[in-house]
mmCIF file with all atom_site columns, C-alpha atoms in Angstrom:
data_model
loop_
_atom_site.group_PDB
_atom_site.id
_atom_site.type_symbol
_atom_site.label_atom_id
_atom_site.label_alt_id
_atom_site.label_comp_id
_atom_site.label_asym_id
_atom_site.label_entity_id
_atom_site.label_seq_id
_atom_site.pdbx_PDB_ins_code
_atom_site.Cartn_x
_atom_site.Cartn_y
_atom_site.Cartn_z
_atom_site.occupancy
_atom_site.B_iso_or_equiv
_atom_site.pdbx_formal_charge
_atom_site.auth_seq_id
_atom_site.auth_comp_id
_atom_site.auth_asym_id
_atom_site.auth_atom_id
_atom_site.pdbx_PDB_model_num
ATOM 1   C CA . UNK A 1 1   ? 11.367 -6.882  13.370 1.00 0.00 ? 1   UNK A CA 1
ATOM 2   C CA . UNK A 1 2   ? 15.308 -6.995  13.146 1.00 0.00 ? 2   UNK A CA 1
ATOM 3   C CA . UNK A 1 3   ? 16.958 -10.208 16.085 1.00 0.00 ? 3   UNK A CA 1
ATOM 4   C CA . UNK A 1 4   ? 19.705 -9.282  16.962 1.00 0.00 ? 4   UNK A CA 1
ATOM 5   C CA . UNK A 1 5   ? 22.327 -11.778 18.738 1.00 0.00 ? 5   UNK A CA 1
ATOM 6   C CA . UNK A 1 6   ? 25.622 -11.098 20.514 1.00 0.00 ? 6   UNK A CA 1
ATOM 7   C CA . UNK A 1 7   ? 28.295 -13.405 20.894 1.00 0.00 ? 7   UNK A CA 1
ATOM 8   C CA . UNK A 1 8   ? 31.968 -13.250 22.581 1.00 0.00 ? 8   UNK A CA 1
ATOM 9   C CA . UNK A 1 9   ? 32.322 -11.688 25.777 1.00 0.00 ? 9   UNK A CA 1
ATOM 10  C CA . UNK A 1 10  ? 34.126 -13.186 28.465 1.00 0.00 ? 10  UNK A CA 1
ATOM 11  C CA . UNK A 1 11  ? 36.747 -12.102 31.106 1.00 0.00 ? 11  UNK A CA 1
ATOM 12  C CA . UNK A 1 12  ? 39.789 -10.634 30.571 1.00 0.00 ? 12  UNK A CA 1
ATOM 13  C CA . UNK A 1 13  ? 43.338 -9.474  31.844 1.00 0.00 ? 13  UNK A CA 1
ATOM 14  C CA . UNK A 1 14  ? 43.497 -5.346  31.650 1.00 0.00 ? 14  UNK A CA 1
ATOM 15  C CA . UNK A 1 15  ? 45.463 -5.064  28.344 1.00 0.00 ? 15  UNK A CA 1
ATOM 16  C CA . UNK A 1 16  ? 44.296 -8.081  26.823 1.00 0.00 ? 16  UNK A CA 1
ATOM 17  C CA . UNK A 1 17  ? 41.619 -8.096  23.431 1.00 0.00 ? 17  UNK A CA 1
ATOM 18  C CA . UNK A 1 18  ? 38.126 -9.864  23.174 1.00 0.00 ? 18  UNK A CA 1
ATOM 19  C CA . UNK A 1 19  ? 36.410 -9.621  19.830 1.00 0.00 ? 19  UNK A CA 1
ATOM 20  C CA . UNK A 1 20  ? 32.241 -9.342  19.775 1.00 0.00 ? 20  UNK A CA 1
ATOM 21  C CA . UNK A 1 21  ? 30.052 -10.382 17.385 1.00 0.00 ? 21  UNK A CA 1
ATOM 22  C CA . UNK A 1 22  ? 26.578 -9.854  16.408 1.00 0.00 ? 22  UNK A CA 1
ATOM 23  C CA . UNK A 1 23  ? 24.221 -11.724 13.716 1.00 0.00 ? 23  UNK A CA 1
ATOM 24  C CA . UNK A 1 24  ? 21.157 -9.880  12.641 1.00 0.00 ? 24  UNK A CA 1
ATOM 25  C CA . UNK A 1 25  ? 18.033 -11.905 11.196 1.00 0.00 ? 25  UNK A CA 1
ATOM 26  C CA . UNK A 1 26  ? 18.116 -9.417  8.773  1.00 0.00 ? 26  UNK A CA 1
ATOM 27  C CA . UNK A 1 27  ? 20.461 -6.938  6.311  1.00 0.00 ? 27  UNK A CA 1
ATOM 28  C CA . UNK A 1 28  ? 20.389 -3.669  8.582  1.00 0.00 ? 28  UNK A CA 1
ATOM 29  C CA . UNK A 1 29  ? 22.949 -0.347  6.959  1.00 0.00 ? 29  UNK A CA 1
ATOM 30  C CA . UNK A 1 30  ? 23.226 1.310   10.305 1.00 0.00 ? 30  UNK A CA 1
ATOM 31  C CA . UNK A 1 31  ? 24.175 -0.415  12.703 1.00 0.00 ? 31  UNK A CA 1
ATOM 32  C CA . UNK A 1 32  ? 26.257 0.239   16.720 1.00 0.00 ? 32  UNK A CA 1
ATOM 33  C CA . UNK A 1 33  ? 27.415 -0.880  19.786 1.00 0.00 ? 33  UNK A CA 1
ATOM 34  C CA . UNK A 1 34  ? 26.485 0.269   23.401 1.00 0.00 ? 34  UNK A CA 1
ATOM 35  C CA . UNK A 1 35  ? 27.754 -0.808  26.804 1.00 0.00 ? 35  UNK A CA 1
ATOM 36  C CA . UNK A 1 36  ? 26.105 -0.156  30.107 1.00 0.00 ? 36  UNK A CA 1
ATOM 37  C CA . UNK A 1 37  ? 27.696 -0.145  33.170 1.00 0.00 ? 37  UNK A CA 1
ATOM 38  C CA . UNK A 1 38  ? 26.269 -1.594  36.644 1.00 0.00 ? 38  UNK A CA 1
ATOM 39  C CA . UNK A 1 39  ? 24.556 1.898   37.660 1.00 0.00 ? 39  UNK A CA 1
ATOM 40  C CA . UNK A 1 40  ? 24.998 3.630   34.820 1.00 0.00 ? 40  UNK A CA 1
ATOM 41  C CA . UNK A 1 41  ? 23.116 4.679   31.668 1.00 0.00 ? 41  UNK A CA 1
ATOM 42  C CA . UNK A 1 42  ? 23.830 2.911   28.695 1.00 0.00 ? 42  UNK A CA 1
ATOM 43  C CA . UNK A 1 43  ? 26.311 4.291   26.390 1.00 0.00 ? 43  UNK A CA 1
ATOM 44  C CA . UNK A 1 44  ? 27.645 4.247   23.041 1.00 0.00 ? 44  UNK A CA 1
ATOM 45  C CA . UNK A 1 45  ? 30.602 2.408   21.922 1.00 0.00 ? 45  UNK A CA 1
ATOM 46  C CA . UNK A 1 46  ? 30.765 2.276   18.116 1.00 0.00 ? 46  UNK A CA 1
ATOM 47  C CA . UNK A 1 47  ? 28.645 2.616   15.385 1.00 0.00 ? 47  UNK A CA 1
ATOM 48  C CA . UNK A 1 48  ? 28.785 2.091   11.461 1.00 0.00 ? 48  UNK A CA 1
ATOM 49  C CA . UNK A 1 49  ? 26.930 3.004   8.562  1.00 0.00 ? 49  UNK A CA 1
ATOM 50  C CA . UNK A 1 50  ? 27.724 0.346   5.529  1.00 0.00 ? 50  UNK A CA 1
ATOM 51  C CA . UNK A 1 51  ? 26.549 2.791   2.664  1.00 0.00 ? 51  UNK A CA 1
ATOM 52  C CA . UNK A 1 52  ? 29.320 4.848   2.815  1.00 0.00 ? 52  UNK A CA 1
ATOM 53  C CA . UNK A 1 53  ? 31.583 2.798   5.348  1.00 0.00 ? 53  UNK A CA 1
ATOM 54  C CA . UNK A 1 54  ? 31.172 5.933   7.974  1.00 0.00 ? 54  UNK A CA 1
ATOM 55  C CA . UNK A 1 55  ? 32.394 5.150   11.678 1.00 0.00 ? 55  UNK A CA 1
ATOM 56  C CA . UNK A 1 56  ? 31.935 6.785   15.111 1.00 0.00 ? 56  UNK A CA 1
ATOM 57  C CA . UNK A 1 57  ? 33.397 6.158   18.092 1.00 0.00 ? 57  UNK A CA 1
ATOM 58  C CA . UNK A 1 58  ? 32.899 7.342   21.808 1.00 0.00 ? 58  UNK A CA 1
ATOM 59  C CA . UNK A 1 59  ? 36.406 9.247   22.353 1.00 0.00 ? 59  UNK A CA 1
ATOM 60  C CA . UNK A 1 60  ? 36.785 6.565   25.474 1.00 0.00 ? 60  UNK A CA 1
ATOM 61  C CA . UNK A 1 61  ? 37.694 3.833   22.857 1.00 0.00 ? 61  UNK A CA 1
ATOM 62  C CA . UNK A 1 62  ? 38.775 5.499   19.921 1.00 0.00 ? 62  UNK A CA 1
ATOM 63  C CA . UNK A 1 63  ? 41.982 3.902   18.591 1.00 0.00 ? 63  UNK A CA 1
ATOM 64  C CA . UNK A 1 64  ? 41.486 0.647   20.692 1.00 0.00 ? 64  UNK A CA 1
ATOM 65  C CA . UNK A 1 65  ? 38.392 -0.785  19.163 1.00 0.00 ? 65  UNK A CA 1
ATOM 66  C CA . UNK A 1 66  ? 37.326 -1.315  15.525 1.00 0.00 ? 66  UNK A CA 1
ATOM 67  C CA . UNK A 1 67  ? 33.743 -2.117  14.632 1.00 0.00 ? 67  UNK A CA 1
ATOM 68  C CA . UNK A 1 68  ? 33.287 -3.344  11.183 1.00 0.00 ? 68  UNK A CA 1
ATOM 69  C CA . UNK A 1 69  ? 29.986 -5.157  9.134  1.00 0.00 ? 69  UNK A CA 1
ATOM 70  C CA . UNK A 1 70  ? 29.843 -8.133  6.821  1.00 0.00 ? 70  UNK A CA 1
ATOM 71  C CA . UNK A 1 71  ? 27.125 -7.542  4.947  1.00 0.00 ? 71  UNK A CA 1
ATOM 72  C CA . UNK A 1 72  ? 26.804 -10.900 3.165  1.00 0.00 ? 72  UNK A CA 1
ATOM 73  C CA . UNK A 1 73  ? 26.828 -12.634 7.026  1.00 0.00 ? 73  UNK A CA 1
ATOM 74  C CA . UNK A 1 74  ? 24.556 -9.941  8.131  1.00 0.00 ? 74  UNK A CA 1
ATOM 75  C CA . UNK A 1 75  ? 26.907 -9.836  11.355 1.00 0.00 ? 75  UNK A CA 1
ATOM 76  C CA . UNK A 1 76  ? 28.825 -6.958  13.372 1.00 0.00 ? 76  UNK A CA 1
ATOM 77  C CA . UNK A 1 77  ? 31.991 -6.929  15.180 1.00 0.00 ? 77  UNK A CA 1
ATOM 78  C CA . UNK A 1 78  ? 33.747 -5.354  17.440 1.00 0.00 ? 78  UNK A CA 1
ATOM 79  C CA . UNK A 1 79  ? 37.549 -5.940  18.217 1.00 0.00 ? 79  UNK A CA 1
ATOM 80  C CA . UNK A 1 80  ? 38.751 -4.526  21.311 1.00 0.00 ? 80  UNK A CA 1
ATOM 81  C CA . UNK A 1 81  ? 42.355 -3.697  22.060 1.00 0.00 ? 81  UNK A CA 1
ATOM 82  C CA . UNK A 1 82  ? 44.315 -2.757  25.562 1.00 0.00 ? 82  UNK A CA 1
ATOM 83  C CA . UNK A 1 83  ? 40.955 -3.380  27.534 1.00 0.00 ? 83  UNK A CA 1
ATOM 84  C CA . UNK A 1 84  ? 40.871 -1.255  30.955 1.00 0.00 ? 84  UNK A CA 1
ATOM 85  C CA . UNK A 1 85  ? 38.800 -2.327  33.588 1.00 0.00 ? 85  UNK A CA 1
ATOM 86  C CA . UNK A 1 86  ? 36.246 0.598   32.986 1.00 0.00 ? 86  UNK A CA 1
ATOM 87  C CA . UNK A 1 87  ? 35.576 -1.396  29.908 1.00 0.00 ? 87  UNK A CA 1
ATOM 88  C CA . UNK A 1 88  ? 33.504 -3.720  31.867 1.00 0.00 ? 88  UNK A CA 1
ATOM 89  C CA . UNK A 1 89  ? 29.883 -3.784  31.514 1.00 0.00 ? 89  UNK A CA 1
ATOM 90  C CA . UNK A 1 90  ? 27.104 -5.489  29.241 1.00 0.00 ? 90  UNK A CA 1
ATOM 91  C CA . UNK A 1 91  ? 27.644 -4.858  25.760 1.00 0.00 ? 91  UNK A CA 1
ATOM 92  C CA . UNK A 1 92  ? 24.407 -4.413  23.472 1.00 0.00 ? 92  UNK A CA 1
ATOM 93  C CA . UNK A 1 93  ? 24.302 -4.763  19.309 1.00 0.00 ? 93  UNK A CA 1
ATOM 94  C CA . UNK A 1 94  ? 21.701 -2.052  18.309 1.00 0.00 ? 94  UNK A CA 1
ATOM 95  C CA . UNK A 1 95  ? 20.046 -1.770  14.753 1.00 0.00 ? 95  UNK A CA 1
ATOM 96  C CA . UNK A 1 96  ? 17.668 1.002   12.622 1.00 0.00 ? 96  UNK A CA 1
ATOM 97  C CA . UNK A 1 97  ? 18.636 4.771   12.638 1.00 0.00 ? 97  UNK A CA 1
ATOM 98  C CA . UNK A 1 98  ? 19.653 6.772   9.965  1.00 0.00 ? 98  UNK A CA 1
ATOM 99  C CA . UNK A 1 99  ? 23.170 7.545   10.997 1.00 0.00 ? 99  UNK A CA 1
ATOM 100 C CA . UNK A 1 100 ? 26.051 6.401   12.672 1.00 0.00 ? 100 UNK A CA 1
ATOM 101 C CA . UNK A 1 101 ? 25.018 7.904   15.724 1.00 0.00 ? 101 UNK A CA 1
ATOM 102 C CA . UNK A 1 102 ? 26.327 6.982   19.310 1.00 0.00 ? 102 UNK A CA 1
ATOM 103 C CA . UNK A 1 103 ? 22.930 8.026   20.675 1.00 0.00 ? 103 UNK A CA 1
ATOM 104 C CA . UNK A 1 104 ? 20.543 5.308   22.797 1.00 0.00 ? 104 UNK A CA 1
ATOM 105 C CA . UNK A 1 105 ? 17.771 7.170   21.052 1.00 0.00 ? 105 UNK A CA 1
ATOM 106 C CA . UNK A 1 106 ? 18.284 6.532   17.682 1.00 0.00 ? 106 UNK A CA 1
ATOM 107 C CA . UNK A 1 107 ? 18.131 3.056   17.546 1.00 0.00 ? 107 UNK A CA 1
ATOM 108 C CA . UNK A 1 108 ? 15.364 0.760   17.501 1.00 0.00 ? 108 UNK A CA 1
ATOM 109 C CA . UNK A 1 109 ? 16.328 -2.619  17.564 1.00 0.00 ? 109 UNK A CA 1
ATOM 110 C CA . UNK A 1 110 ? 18.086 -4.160  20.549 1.00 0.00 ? 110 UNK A CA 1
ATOM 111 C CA . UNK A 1 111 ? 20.172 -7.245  21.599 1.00 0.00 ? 111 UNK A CA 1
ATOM 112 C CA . UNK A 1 112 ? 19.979 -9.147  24.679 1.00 0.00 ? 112 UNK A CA 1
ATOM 113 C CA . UNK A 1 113 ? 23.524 -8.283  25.522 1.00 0.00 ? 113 UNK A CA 1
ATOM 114 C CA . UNK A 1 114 ? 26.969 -9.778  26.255 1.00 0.00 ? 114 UNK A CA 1
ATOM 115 C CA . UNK A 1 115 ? 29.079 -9.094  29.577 1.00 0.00 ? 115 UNK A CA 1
ATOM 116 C CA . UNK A 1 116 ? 32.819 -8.293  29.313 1.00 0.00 ? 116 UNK A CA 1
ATOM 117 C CA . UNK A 1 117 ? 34.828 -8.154  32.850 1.00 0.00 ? 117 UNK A CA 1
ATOM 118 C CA . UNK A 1 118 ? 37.938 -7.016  32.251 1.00 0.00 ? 118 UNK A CA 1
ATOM 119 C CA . UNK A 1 119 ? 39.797 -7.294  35.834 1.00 0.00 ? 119 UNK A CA 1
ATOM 120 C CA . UNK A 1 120 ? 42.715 -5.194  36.509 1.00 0.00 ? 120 UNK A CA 1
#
């Protein structure tokens, strides 16, 4: 069983950056980040695999967030850039898979979530 804990969300100016984190109780290779949206389904953000260093990102945030993984700290950022109001919802560090895939499915380990408002 993989914890996973998020850390860093807050409100924020449109245009403005917040930077998440995530500690894991334990080394995980593949690992992403997933929003969801008062009435929406959650979504993927970001997601990395450390073996070979591969990103993805959902084409909504590409070029304005980075994801990146320490494995030594066991821990997973996120930096976001130029938020937009449709950034807000509850952001979720996910663990397992075999891929950096931006898919709900393929991930079996879950954080409680963080909240980002990002008010316009």
């Amino acid at each position: 069983q993989v914890r996973l804990v998020e850390s860093g969300g807050g409100s924020v100016q449109a245009g403005g950056s917040l930077r998440l984190s995530c500690i894991a109780s334990e080394y995980t290779n593949n690992m992403g980040w997933f929003r969801q949206a008062p009435g929406k389904e959650r979504e993927g953000v970001a997601a990395i695999y450390s073996g070979t260093g591969t990103t993805n990102y959902a084409a909504s945030v590409k070029g304005r967030f980075t994801i990146a993984q320490d494995n030594a700290k066991k821990t997973l950022d996120l930096q976001m850039n130029n938020l937009k109001p449709e950034d807000t919802a509850t952001y979720y560090c996910a663990a397992g898979g075999l891929f950096p895939s931006l898919s709900v499915r393929q991930y079996r380990y879950w954080g409680q979530g963080t909240q980002v408002t990002v008010s316009s």
